[in-house]
Coordinates of C-alpha atoms and ligand atoms in Angstrom, one line a residue:
X61 CA 0.1 0.1 0.0
X62 CA 1.4 3.5 -1.0
X63 CA 0.3 7.0 0.5
X64 CA -1.1 8.8 -2.4
X65 CA -0.6 12.3 -2.1
X66 CA -3.0 14.9 -4.1
X67 CA -0.6 17.5 -5.7
X68 CA -1.7 21.1 -6.2
X69 CA -1.3 22.4 -10.0
X70 CA 1.4 25.0 -8.5
X71 CA 5.3 25.2 -9.0
X72 CA 5.6 22.8 -5.8
X73 CA 3.2 20.3 -7.2
X74 CA 4.9 20.1 -10.3
X75 CA 8.5 19.7 -9.0
X76 CA 7.1 17.0 -6.5
X77 CA 5.4 15.3 -9.3
X78 CA 8.6 15.2 -11.5
X79 CA 10.8 14.3 -8.6
X80 CA 8.8 11.5 -8.2
X81 CA 8.6 10.2 -12.0
X82 CA 12.4 10.7 -12.0
X83 CA 12.9 8.3 -8.9
X84 CA 10.8 5.5 -10.5
X85 CA 7.4 6.4 -8.9
X86 CA 4.0 6.5 -10.4
X87 CA 2.1 9.8 -10.9
X88 CA -1.3 10.3 -12.4
X89 CA -1.7 13.5 -14.3
X90 CA -4.0 15.6 -16.4
X91 CA -4.0 15.4 -20.1
X92 CA -6.6 17.1 -22.6
X93 CA -8.0 13.7 -23.3
X94 CA -7.9 11.7 -20.0
X95 CA -5.8 11.3 -16.9
X96 CA -2.8 9.2 -17.6
X97 CA -1.1 7.0 -15.1
X98 CA 2.6 8.0 -15.8
X99 CA 5.9 6.2 -15.2
X100 CA 9.4 7.1 -16.2
X101 CA 9.2 5.1 -19.7
X102 CA 13.1 4.7 -19.8
X103 CA 12.9 2.9 -16.5
X104 CA 11.2 -0.8 -17.0
X105 CA 10.5 -1.5 -13.4
X106 CA 8.9 1.9 -13.3
X107 CA 6.6 0.6 -16.1
X108 CA 6.0 -2.3 -14.6
X109 CA 4.4 -0.6 -11.8
X110 CA 1.8 0.9 -14.0
X111 CA 0.7 -2.6 -14.6
X112 CA 0.5 -3.5 -11.3
X113 CA -1.2 -0.4 -10.3
X114 CA -3.8 -1.0 -13.0
X115 CA -4.1 -4.8 -12.4
X116 CA -3.8 -5.3 -16.2
X117 CA -3.8 -8.8 -17.1
X118 CA -1.9 -8.2 -20.2
X119 CA 0.9 -6.2 -21.6
X120 CA 0.4 -3.9 -24.8
X121 CA 2.7 -1.1 -25.9
X122 CA 2.0 2.1 -24.2
X123 CA 2.3 5.6 -25.2
X124 CA 5.2 7.7 -24.2
X125 CA 4.4 11.5 -23.7
X126 CA 6.9 14.0 -24.7
X127 CA 7.1 17.9 -24.2
X128 CA 7.9 18.6 -27.7
X129 CA 8.1 17.3 -31.2
X130 CA 12.2 17.9 -30.7
X131 CA 12.1 15.4 -28.0
X132 CA 9.9 13.1 -29.8
X133 CA 12.5 12.8 -32.9
X134 CA 14.9 11.6 -30.4
X135 CA 12.6 8.8 -29.8
X136 CA 11.1 7.8 -33.2
X137 CA 12.0 8.4 -36.7
X138 CA 9.4 10.4 -38.6
X139 CA 8.7 10.1 -42.4
X140 CA 7.2 12.8 -44.4
X141 CA 3.6 11.9 -43.3
X142 CA 4.4 11.6 -39.7
X143 CA 6.3 14.6 -39.8
X144 CA 3.3 16.6 -41.2
X145 CA 1.1 15.1 -38.8
X146 CA 3.1 16.0 -36.1
X147 CA 3.6 19.7 -37.2
X148 CA 0.0 20.0 -37.7
X149 CA -1.7 18.2 -34.5
X150 CA 1.0 18.4 -31.9
X151 CA 0.5 19.5 -28.9
X152 CA -2.7 17.6 -29.1
X153 CA -4.8 14.2 -28.9
X154 CA -3.0 12.5 -31.6
X155 CA -0.5 9.8 -31.1
X156 CA 1.8 8.6 -33.7
X157 CA 3.4 5.0 -33.9
X158 CA 6.7 5.2 -35.8
X159 CA 9.9 3.1 -35.9
X160 CA 12.1 3.4 -33.0
X161 CA 15.0 5.7 -33.3
X162 CA 18.7 4.5 -32.7
X163 CA 18.8 7.0 -30.0
X164 CA 15.4 5.7 -28.5
X165 CA 15.7 5.4 -24.8
X166 CA 12.1 4.1 -24.1
X167 CA 12.2 0.8 -22.4
X168 CA 11.3 -2.8 -24.3
X169 CA 8.4 -3.0 -21.5
X170 CA 7.0 0.2 -22.4
X171 CA 7.2 -0.8 -26.2
X172 CA 5.9 -4.4 -25.6
X173 CA 9.1 -5.6 -27.3
X174 CA 8.4 -3.9 -30.5
X175 CA 10.4 -2.1 -32.7
X176 CA 8.1 0.9 -33.0
X177 CA 7.2 3.5 -30.5
X178 CA 3.8 5.2 -29.6
X179 CA 4.6 8.9 -29.1
X180 CA 2.1 11.8 -28.2
X181 CA 2.9 15.6 -27.3
X182 CA -0.2 16.7 -25.2
X183 CA -1.6 20.0 -25.3
X184 CA -2.7 20.2 -21.7
X185 CA -0.5 22.9 -19.8
X186 CA 0.2 20.9 -16.8
X187 CA 1.1 17.9 -18.5
X188 CA 3.3 20.0 -20.7
X189 CA 4.9 21.5 -17.7
X190 CA 5.4 18.3 -15.8
X191 CA 7.0 16.5 -19.0
X192 CA 9.3 19.6 -19.2
X193 CA 10.5 19.3 -15.5
X194 CA 10.6 15.4 -15.8
X195 CA 13.1 15.6 -19.0
X196 CA 12.1 12.1 -19.9
X197 CA 9.5 10.2 -22.0
X198 CA 6.7 9.3 -19.6
X199 CA 4.4 6.1 -20.4
X200 CA 0.9 6.6 -19.4
X201 CA -2.1 4.7 -20.3
X202 CA -5.2 5.8 -18.7
X203 CA -5.1 6.1 -15.0
X204 CA -8.1 3.6 -14.0
X205 CA -8.1 0.3 -12.8
X206 CA -8.2 -2.1 -15.7
X207 CA -11.9 -2.9 -16.7
X208 CA -13.0 0.4 -15.5
X209 CA -13.7 3.8 -17.4
X210 CA -11.2 6.3 -18.2
X211 CA -10.7 9.1 -15.7
X212 CA -11.4 12.6 -16.4
X213 CA -10.5 14.3 -13.1
X214 CA -8.4 13.7 -10.1
X215 CA -11.4 12.2 -7.8
X216 CA -11.8 9.5 -10.4
X217 CA -8.2 8.7 -10.6
X218 CA -8.3 8.4 -6.7
X219 CA -11.4 6.3 -6.5
X220 CA -9.7 3.5 -8.6
X221 CA -6.0 3.9 -7.4
X222 CA -5.9 5.7 -4.1
X223 CA -3.2 3.6 -2.2
X224 CA -1.6 2.1 -5.5
X225 CA 0.3 5.2 -6.8
X226 CA 2.5 7.9 -5.4
X227 CA 0.6 10.8 -6.4
X228 CA -2.3 12.6 -8.5
X229 CA -1.3 16.0 -9.9
X230 CA -4.8 17.6 -9.9
X231 CA -5.5 19.9 -12.8
X232 CA -9.4 19.6 -12.8
X233 CA -11.6 18.2 -15.5
X234 CA -10.1 17.0 -18.7
X235 CA -11.6 18.7 -21.8
X236 CA -11.8 15.9 -24.4
X237 CA -12.7 13.0 -22.2
X238 CA -11.9 10.7 -25.2
X239 CA -8.4 9.1 -25.9
X240 CA -6.2 10.2 -28.6
X241 CA -6.5 9.3 -32.2
X242 CA -3.6 6.8 -32.8
X243 CA -2.0 6.8 -36.6
X244 CA 0.8 4.2 -37.5
X245 CA 3.2 5.7 -39.8
X246 CA 5.4 2.7 -40.5
X247 CA 6.0 2.7 -44.2
X248 CA 3.2 2.5 -46.9
X249 CA -0.2 4.2 -46.1
X250 CA -0.8 5.5 -42.6
X251 CA -3.1 3.2 -40.7
X252 CA -5.6 4.4 -37.9
X253 CA -5.0 2.1 -35.1
X254 CA -7.8 4.0 -32.7
X255 CA -10.1 6.6 -33.3
X256 CA -10.1 9.5 -30.8
X257 CA -9.7 13.2 -30.4
X258 CA -8.8 14.2 -33.7
X259 CA -11.3 13.3 -36.4
X260 CA -10.0 10.8 -39.2
X261 CA -11.2 13.4 -41.8
X262 CA -9.3 16.0 -40.6
X263 CA -6.0 13.7 -40.9
X264 CA -7.1 12.4 -44.1
X265 CA -7.4 16.2 -45.4
X266 CA -4.2 16.8 -44.4
X267 CA -2.3 14.2 -45.9
X268 CA -4.4 13.8 -48.9
X269 CA -5.1 10.1 -48.8
X270 CA -7.6 7.5 -47.0
X271 CA -6.2 5.9 -44.0
X272 CA -6.0 2.2 -43.8
X273 CA -8.4 0.7 -41.3
X274 CA -7.6 -0.9 -37.9
X275 CA -4.4 -2.5 -36.4
X276 CA -4.2 -5.8 -38.6
X277 CA -7.2 -5.7 -40.9
X278 CA -6.0 -3.7 -43.8
X279 CA -5.1 -5.2 -47.4
X280 CA -1.5 -5.0 -47.1
X281 CA 0.4 -7.8 -45.4
X282 CA 2.5 -6.5 -42.6
X283 CA 6.0 -6.5 -42.2
X284 CA 6.9 -8.9 -39.4
X285 CA 7.4 -7.1 -36.0
X286 CA 6.2 -3.9 -37.3
X287 CA 2.4 -3.1 -36.9
X288 CA 1.5 -6.6 -35.1
X289 CA 0.8 -5.6 -31.8
X290 CA 3.1 -8.1 -30.2
X291 CA 6.7 -9.2 -30.3
X292 CA 7.1 -12.5 -31.5
X293 CA 10.3 -14.5 -30.8
X294 CA 11.6 -16.6 -33.6
X295 CA 12.4 -19.6 -31.2
X296 CA 9.7 -22.0 -30.1
X297 CA 8.9 -21.3 -26.6
X298 CA 8.4 -24.1 -24.3
X299 CA 6.4 -23.2 -20.9
X300 CA 6.6 -24.4 -17.5
X301 CA 9.6 -26.4 -18.4
X302 CA 10.8 -28.8 -15.3
X303 CA 13.9 -29.7 -17.1
X304 CA 16.4 -28.3 -19.9
X305 CA 17.4 -30.1 -23.1
X306 CA 20.7 -29.5 -24.4
X307 CA 21.3 -26.3 -26.4
X308 CA 18.0 -24.8 -25.3
X309 CA 17.8 -21.0 -24.3
X310 CA 16.3 -21.0 -20.6
X311 CA 14.3 -18.2 -18.8
X312 CA 14.3 -18.8 -15.3
X313 CA 12.3 -17.1 -12.5
X314 CA 13.2 -17.9 -8.9
X315 CA 16.1 -19.5 -7.3
X316 CA 15.2 -23.3 -8.1
X317 CA 17.1 -24.3 -11.3
X318 CA 15.5 -27.1 -13.5
X319 CA 16.9 -30.2 -14.2
X320 CA 19.8 -30.1 -16.9
X321 CA 20.1 -26.4 -16.8
X322 CA 24.1 -26.8 -17.1
X323 CA 23.6 -28.0 -20.6
X324 CA 21.7 -24.9 -21.6
X325 CA 22.9 -22.7 -24.4
X326 CA 22.3 -19.5 -22.5
X327 CA 20.2 -18.8 -19.0
X328 CA 18.6 -15.6 -17.9
X329 CA 16.8 -15.3 -14.6
X330 CA 13.5 -12.9 -14.8
X331 CA 13.8 -12.6 -11.0
X332 CA 16.0 -14.7 -8.6
X333 CA 14.0 -13.6 -5.6
X334 CA 10.8 -14.5 -7.2
X335 CA 9.6 -10.3 -7.7
X336 CA 7.0 -10.4 -10.2
X337 CA 7.7 -6.4 -10.7
X338 CA 11.1 -7.4 -11.5
X339 CA 10.2 -10.0 -13.8
X340 CA 8.0 -7.9 -16.0
X341 CA 10.6 -5.3 -16.2
X342 CA 12.8 -7.9 -17.9
X343 CA 10.3 -9.8 -19.7
X344 CA 10.7 -8.2 -23.3
X345 CA 14.4 -7.6 -23.2
X346 CA 15.4 -11.1 -21.9
X347 CA 12.9 -12.8 -24.4
X348 CA 14.9 -10.7 -27.4
X349 CA 18.5 -11.7 -25.8
X350 CA 17.4 -15.4 -25.7
X351 CA 16.2 -15.4 -29.1
X352 CA 19.0 -13.5 -30.4
X353 CA 21.5 -16.5 -29.0
X354 CA 20.2 -18.6 -32.0
X355 CA 18.6 -21.2 -29.8
X356 CA 15.7 -23.3 -31.4
X357 CA 14.0 -23.5 -28.4
X358 CA 13.4 -21.1 -25.3
X359 CA 12.3 -23.4 -21.9
X360 CA 10.4 -21.2 -19.6
X361 CA 10.2 -21.9 -15.8
X362 CA 6.8 -22.0 -14.3
X363 CA 5.7 -18.4 -13.1
X364 CA 3.0 -18.1 -10.5
X365 CA -0.3 -16.9 -11.8
X366 CA -0.9 -14.2 -9.5
X367 CA -0.4 -10.3 -9.5
X368 CA 1.8 -9.4 -12.6
X369 CA 2.3 -13.1 -13.1
X370 CA -0.9 -13.1 -14.9
X371 CA 0.1 -10.5 -17.5
X372 CA 3.6 -12.3 -17.8
X373 CA 2.1 -15.9 -18.4
X374 CA -0.4 -14.3 -20.9
X375 CA 2.8 -12.9 -22.9
X376 CA 4.5 -15.9 -22.8
X377 CA 1.7 -18.1 -23.7
X378 CA 1.1 -15.9 -27.0
X379 CA 4.8 -16.4 -27.5
X380 CA 4.4 -20.1 -27.4
X381 CA 1.3 -20.2 -29.7
X382 CA 2.6 -17.8 -32.3
X383 CA 3.9 -19.7 -35.3
Ligands
LIG402 O1 -5.5 9.7 -24.9 C1 -4.5 8.9 -24.6 O2 -3.8 8.7 -25.5 C2 -4.1 8.7 -23.1 C3 -3.6 9.9 -22.4 C4 -3.3 9.5 -21.0 O3 -2.6 10.2 -23.3 N1 -3.2 7.4 -23.3 C5 -3.5 6.2 -23.7 O4 -2.3 5.3 -23.9 O5 -4.6 5.9 -24.0 P1 -2.2 3.8 -23.8 O6 -0.8 3.5 -23.3 O7 -3.6 3.3 -23.2 O8 -2.4 3.4 -25.4 C6 -2.0 2.5 -25.7 C7 -2.1 1.8 -27.3 C8 -2.2 0.7 -27.5 O9 -3.3 -0.1 -27.1 C9 -1.7 0.4 -28.9 O10 -3.0 0.5 -29.5 C10 -1.1 2.0 -29.2 O11 -1.4 2.6 -28.2 N2 0.4 1.8 -29.3 C11 1.3 2.3 -28.5 N3 2.5 2.0 -28.8 C12 2.4 1.4 -30.1 C13 3.3 0.5 -31.1 N4 4.6 0.6 -30.6 N5 2.4 -0.1 -31.9 C14 1.2 -0.5 -32.1 N6 0.3 0.2 -31.2 C15 0.7 1.0 -30.2
LIG403 MG1 -7.5 2.9 -21.0

């Protein structure tokens, strides 16, 4: 249980909120769409805290919030269309999914292991001030518990998350009350991933073409690892492994080593002391590293189905099924 502070929308409150974020804490803050539950996007353990507080049973890529288009350009690569959209609709209720830049510092967990990033520069003056003072990308889904409605004021946030987050920056009611429009610009025709605060017509008028529909439903086959909203390892994934075959890559959890582990090609431990928050923070980067070892199979130790274990197991089951 954390003590949740209600911070005022003045210099003191902002400095406090930025300090908490920089130390890896969780701060809910107003944007012009809804209140977001923010964490330092570059700190995977902080991002894992978002999932824990929301009790989300699955991981998806999160939107990282920035103070300016200039900051966003350090994180993502903007083609001509993405640049025009950013220049026209930022700051505002638009999120752009673009390929991650070589200088990207957003954690694997915030990106759900993908090579792309979801970026947004919000227009709310308090959000902007907070992001400037934090000086880092801030990952923020809506500040509600999983399955509840998105919050548009500080009381909604506290109703759901009091005792589960460090603070809420109280900036009164959000204006739009509807999440941001999400557009993927990953080469080819831009795609509307989620309708929201900026109408589709306004975007199509600006770019002079029709947006493709939906995350994966369009006519063009997707480049692997680009639009598919889940990172899929190349290796086979074997769950609940009680023993290890020679030359397998191994993903451990906790202090118990499975039989045969000494014949493994490579071994990583999500959390030696069985901490599920730490495990969530490592999940995507460890899967990537084990996959890169060239092993045909990744054997995974059993992970308890409680707390963040539910989201971790959900992700692992998908990885085991994706073929
Ligand atoms: O209005 C909003 O957008 C609010 C406020 C707080 O800014 N934020 C919000 O964030 O709704 P979030 O993290 O819940 O949005 C997550 C969605 C994912 O479900 C996915 O559709 C999309 O953003 N997304 C983010 N990064 C992506 C990526 N790399 N590839 C594909 N989709 C991505
Ligand atoms: Mg939401």
